[in-house]
Each structure stands twice: as C-alpha cells, then as structure tokens.
Amino acid sequence: MHTSLRPTVVIPRAVVDRIRAQRLRRLPAETGGFLLGMRRGHHLEITGATEQQAQDVATAYTFERRDPAHARAIESEWRRSKALITVLGDWHTHPYGSGDPSGMDKKAWRTLARAVAQPVIGLIDAGTPLPTFFYTREKTLFASTFKLDVISEEAADLAYSR
C-alpha cells in the first residue's frame, strides 16, 4: 500500500525575523540566501539562513547568489554540526507583487533539488504577514513543486505542511 508522506517544515520565528529585517534593509531590491537545517525523514527543521553578500546580484525583480561566502557558511555549519546541518533550500524576497514563485524560482528549486539529490524548500517573503513556503521534489523525469500551508504558529516556531 502506498501512503503519501506529508512533509513538514519548522522554522524558528527568529530566522523569519532575520529574513524580514533583510527584506526591509534591501528594498527596493530583492535579497536572499540559503536555508540551512536538518532533515528528519521527510520533515525539515530550519536552523538558520545565509544572507546577501557583496558579490551577490540583486535587482527589483531578481536575486542571484554568486558570492562564495554562502558555500563557506554552509560548509562551516556542516562541519560544526558533524554533518547534521545542510542546505534545505533557499529564500528570497519579492519587493513587489505576491509571494507566488516565478518560473525562474521554480527552475532554481529544481536545479537545487537535483544538486543535493533531495527535496528542497523555497521561502518567499513578499511582505505578507507570514512568508510562503514551497516544496520541490525532483523525480527521475519530472519535478513537482507545491505550496505548503501554515499548520502551527507557536510563539517560537512556525510549522508548514501540505
């Protein structure tokens, strides 16, 4: 019997607050980074995020992570955690419009899912009360991306699932 596992993403409000602060600081351009954390089966626990660096490229409608500082931060967390903390996905902001992903966003998530050989999450902060999360599974022939809904808004953490 096949059962569909529903992924759950947990993110501390402190990480959301840091992302929100970066969004406000970088307006009217986009900003972003990678989401770091632990995989627990099909559940993902975000523990931190990288932030925009000097060599990244940001415009009002795009953000490209080009600075090697992202890779150094990821490797540092991976080593410090004895390989428990890794890249779970990426985050970026939309200064204008909605928190819906563009075709370019979805393509970037598919590329990242292929690179890490795991499902990844994408967070978009468009200035709405809560950021939006998307989950991308890379399969052999087709990728699927779907939006996650808020399932819990505790004081310290937010939880999202399908």
CSV table of N, CA and C in Angstrom, one decimal, residues 77-139:
chain,number,residue,atom,x,y,z
A,77,GLU,N,28.8,25.3,8.9
A,77,GLU,CA,27.7,24.8,9.7
A,77,GLU,C,27.7,23.2,9.6
A,78,TRP,N,28.0,22.7,8.4
A,78,TRP,CA,28.1,21.3,8.2
A,78,TRP,C,29.1,20.6,9.1
A,79,ARG,N,30.3,21.2,9.1
A,79,ARG,CA,31.4,20.7,9.9
A,79,ARG,C,31.1,20.9,11.4
A,80,ARG,N,30.7,22.1,11.8
A,80,ARG,CA,30.4,22.3,13.2
A,80,ARG,C,29.3,21.4,13.7
A,81,SER,N,28.4,21.0,12.9
A,81,SER,CA,27.3,20.1,13.4
A,81,SER,C,27.6,18.6,13.2
A,82,LYS,N,28.8,18.3,12.7
A,82,LYS,CA,29.1,17.0,12.4
A,82,LYS,C,28.2,16.4,11.4
A,83,ALA,N,28.0,17.1,10.3
A,83,ALA,CA,27.2,16.8,9.1
A,83,ALA,C,25.7,16.7,9.4
A,84,LEU,N,25.2,17.2,10.4
A,84,LEU,CA,23.7,17.2,10.6
A,84,LEU,C,23.1,18.4,9.9
A,85,ILE,N,23.7,19.6,9.9
A,85,ILE,CA,23.1,20.7,9.2
A,85,ILE,C,23.6,20.8,7.8
A,86,THR,N,22.7,21.0,6.9
A,86,THR,CA,23.0,21.1,5.5
A,86,THR,C,22.0,22.1,4.8
A,87,VAL,N,22.2,22.2,3.5
A,87,VAL,CA,21.3,23.1,2.7
A,87,VAL,C,19.9,22.4,2.6
A,88,LEU,N,18.9,23.1,3.0
A,88,LEU,CA,17.5,22.6,2.9
A,88,LEU,C,16.8,23.3,1.7
A,89,GLY,N,17.3,24.4,1.3
A,89,GLY,CA,16.6,25.2,0.2
A,89,GLY,C,17.1,26.6,0.1
A,90,ASP,N,16.3,27.5,-0.4
A,90,ASP,CA,16.7,28.9,-0.4
A,90,ASP,C,15.6,29.8,-0.1
A,91,TRP,N,15.9,31.0,0.1
A,91,TRP,CA,14.9,32.1,0.4
A,91,TRP,C,15.3,33.3,-0.4
A,92,HIS,N,14.2,34.0,-0.7
A,92,HIS,CA,14.4,35.3,-1.3
A,92,HIS,C,13.2,36.2,-1.1
A,93,THR,N,13.3,37.4,-1.4
A,93,THR,CA,12.2,38.3,-1.2
A,93,THR,C,11.6,38.8,-2.6
A,94,HIS,N,10.4,39.2,-2.5
A,94,HIS,CA,9.7,39.9,-3.6
A,94,HIS,C,9.3,41.2,-3.1
A,95,PRO,N,10.0,42.3,-3.5
A,95,PRO,CA,9.6,43.6,-3.0
A,95,PRO,C,8.3,44.1,-3.6
A,96,TYR,N,7.9,43.6,-4.8
A,96,TYR,CA,6.7,43.9,-5.5
A,96,TYR,C,5.9,42.7,-5.8
A,97,GLY,N,4.6,42.8,-5.7
A,97,GLY,CA,3.8,41.6,-6.1
A,97,GLY,C,3.5,40.6,-5.0
A,98,SER,N,3.3,39.4,-5.4
A,98,SER,CA,2.9,38.4,-4.4
A,98,SER,C,4.0,37.5,-4.0
A,99,GLY,N,3.7,36.5,-3.1
A,99,GLY,CA,4.7,35.5,-2.7
A,99,GLY,C,4.6,34.3,-3.6
A,100,ASP,N,4.0,34.4,-4.8
A,100,ASP,CA,3.9,33.3,-5.7
A,100,ASP,C,5.3,33.2,-6.4
A,101,PRO,N,5.7,31.9,-6.7
A,101,PRO,CA,7.0,31.8,-7.3
A,101,PRO,C,6.9,32.0,-8.8
A,102,SER,N,8.0,32.6,-9.4
A,102,SER,CA,8.1,32.8,-10.8
A,102,SER,C,8.6,31.5,-11.5
A,103,GLY,N,8.5,31.4,-12.8
A,103,GLY,CA,9.1,30.3,-13.5
A,103,GLY,C,10.6,30.1,-13.1
A,104,MET,N,11.3,31.2,-13.0
A,104,MET,CA,12.7,31.2,-12.7
A,104,MET,C,12.9,30.7,-11.3
A,105,ASP,N,12.0,31.0,-10.3
A,105,ASP,CA,12.1,30.5,-9.0
A,105,ASP,C,12.0,29.0,-9.0
A,106,LYS,N,11.0,28.5,-9.7
A,106,LYS,CA,10.8,27.0,-9.7
A,106,LYS,C,11.9,26.3,-10.4
A,107,LYS,N,12.5,26.9,-11.4
A,107,LYS,CA,13.6,26.3,-12.1
A,107,LYS,C,14.8,26.2,-11.2
A,108,ALA,N,15.0,27.3,-10.4
A,108,ALA,CA,16.2,27.3,-9.4
A,108,ALA,C,16.0,26.2,-8.4
A,109,TRP,N,14.7,26.0,-7.9
A,109,TRP,CA,14.5,25.0,-6.9
A,109,TRP,C,14.7,23.6,-7.5
A,110,ARG,N,14.3,23.4,-8.8
A,110,ARG,CA,14.5,22.1,-9.4
A,110,ARG,C,16.0,21.8,-9.5
A,111,THR,N,16.8,22.8,-9.9
A,111,THR,CA,18.2,22.7,-10.1
A,111,THR,C,18.8,22.4,-8.7
A,112,LEU,N,18.4,23.0,-7.7
A,112,LEU,CA,19.0,22.8,-6.3
A,112,LEU,C,18.6,21.4,-5.8
A,113,ALA,N,17.3,21.0,-6.1
A,113,ALA,CA,16.9,19.6,-5.7
A,113,ALA,C,17.8,18.5,-6.4
A,114,ARG,N,18.1,18.8,-7.7
A,114,ARG,CA,18.9,17.8,-8.4
A,114,ARG,C,20.3,17.8,-7.8
A,115,ALA,N,20.8,19.0,-7.5
A,115,ALA,CA,22.2,19.1,-7.0
A,115,ALA,C,22.4,18.4,-5.6
A,116,VAL,N,21.4,18.5,-4.8
A,116,VAL,CA,21.5,17.9,-3.4
A,116,VAL,C,20.9,16.5,-3.4
A,117,ALA,N,20.3,16.1,-4.5
A,117,ALA,CA,19.6,14.8,-4.6
A,117,ALA,C,18.6,14.6,-3.4
A,118,GLN,N,17.9,15.7,-3.1
A,118,GLN,CA,16.9,15.6,-2.0
A,118,GLN,C,15.8,16.7,-2.4
A,119,PRO,N,14.6,16.5,-1.8
A,119,PRO,CA,13.6,17.6,-2.0
A,119,PRO,C,14.2,18.9,-1.3
A,120,VAL,N,13.8,20.0,-1.8
A,120,VAL,CA,14.2,21.3,-1.2
A,120,VAL,C,13.0,22.2,-0.9
A,121,ILE,N,13.2,23.2,-0.1
A,121,ILE,CA,12.1,24.1,0.1
A,121,ILE,C,12.6,25.5,-0.3
A,122,GLY,N,11.6,26.3,-0.7
A,122,GLY,CA,11.8,27.7,-1.1
A,122,GLY,C,10.9,28.5,-0.3
A,123,LEU,N,11.5,29.6,0.3
A,123,LEU,CA,10.7,30.6,1.1
A,123,LEU,C,10.7,31.9,0.3
A,124,ILE,N,9.6,32.5,0.2
A,124,ILE,CA,9.5,33.8,-0.5
A,124,ILE,C,8.8,34.7,0.6
A,125,ASP,N,9.5,35.8,0.8
A,125,ASP,CA,8.9,36.8,1.7
A,125,ASP,C,8.5,38.0,0.8
A,126,ALA,N,7.2,38.2,0.7
A,126,ALA,CA,6.7,39.3,-0.1
A,126,ALA,C,6.1,40.4,0.8
A,127,GLY,N,6.4,40.4,2.1
A,127,GLY,CA,5.9,41.4,3.0
A,127,GLY,C,4.5,41.1,3.5
A,128,THR,N,4.0,39.9,3.3
A,128,THR,CA,2.7,39.4,3.8
A,128,THR,C,2.9,39.1,5.3
A,129,PRO,N,1.8,38.8,6.0
A,129,PRO,CA,2.0,38.5,7.4
A,129,PRO,C,3.0,37.4,7.7
A,130,LEU,N,2.9,36.3,6.9
A,130,LEU,CA,3.9,35.2,7.0
A,130,LEU,C,4.5,34.9,5.7
A,131,PRO,N,5.8,34.5,5.7
A,131,PRO,CA,6.4,34.1,4.4
A,131,PRO,C,5.7,32.9,3.8
A,132,THR,N,5.8,32.7,2.5
A,132,THR,CA,5.2,31.5,1.8
A,132,THR,C,6.3,30.5,1.6
A,133,PHE,N,6.0,29.2,1.7
A,133,PHE,CA,6.9,28.1,1.5
A,133,PHE,C,6.4,27.2,0.4
A,134,PHE,N,7.4,26.7,-0.3
A,134,PHE,CA,7.2,25.8,-1.4
A,134,PHE,C,8.1,24.6,-1.3
A,135,TYR,N,7.7,23.4,-1.7
A,135,TYR,CA,8.4,22.2,-1.5
A,135,TYR,C,8.6,21.6,-2.9
A,136,THR,N,9.8,21.4,-3.3
A,136,THR,CA,10.1,20.8,-4.6
A,136,THR,C,10.8,19.4,-4.5
A,137,ARG,N,10.1,18.5,-5.1
A,137,ARG,CA,10.6,17.1,-5.2
A,137,ARG,C,11.2,16.9,-6.6
A,138,GLU,N,12.4,16.5,-6.7
A,138,GLU,CA,13.0,16.2,-8.0
A,138,GLU,C,12.9,14.7,-8.3
A,139,LYS,N,12.1,14.3,-9.2
A,139,LYS,CA,12.0,12.9,-9.6
A,139,LYS,C,12.8,12.6,-10.8
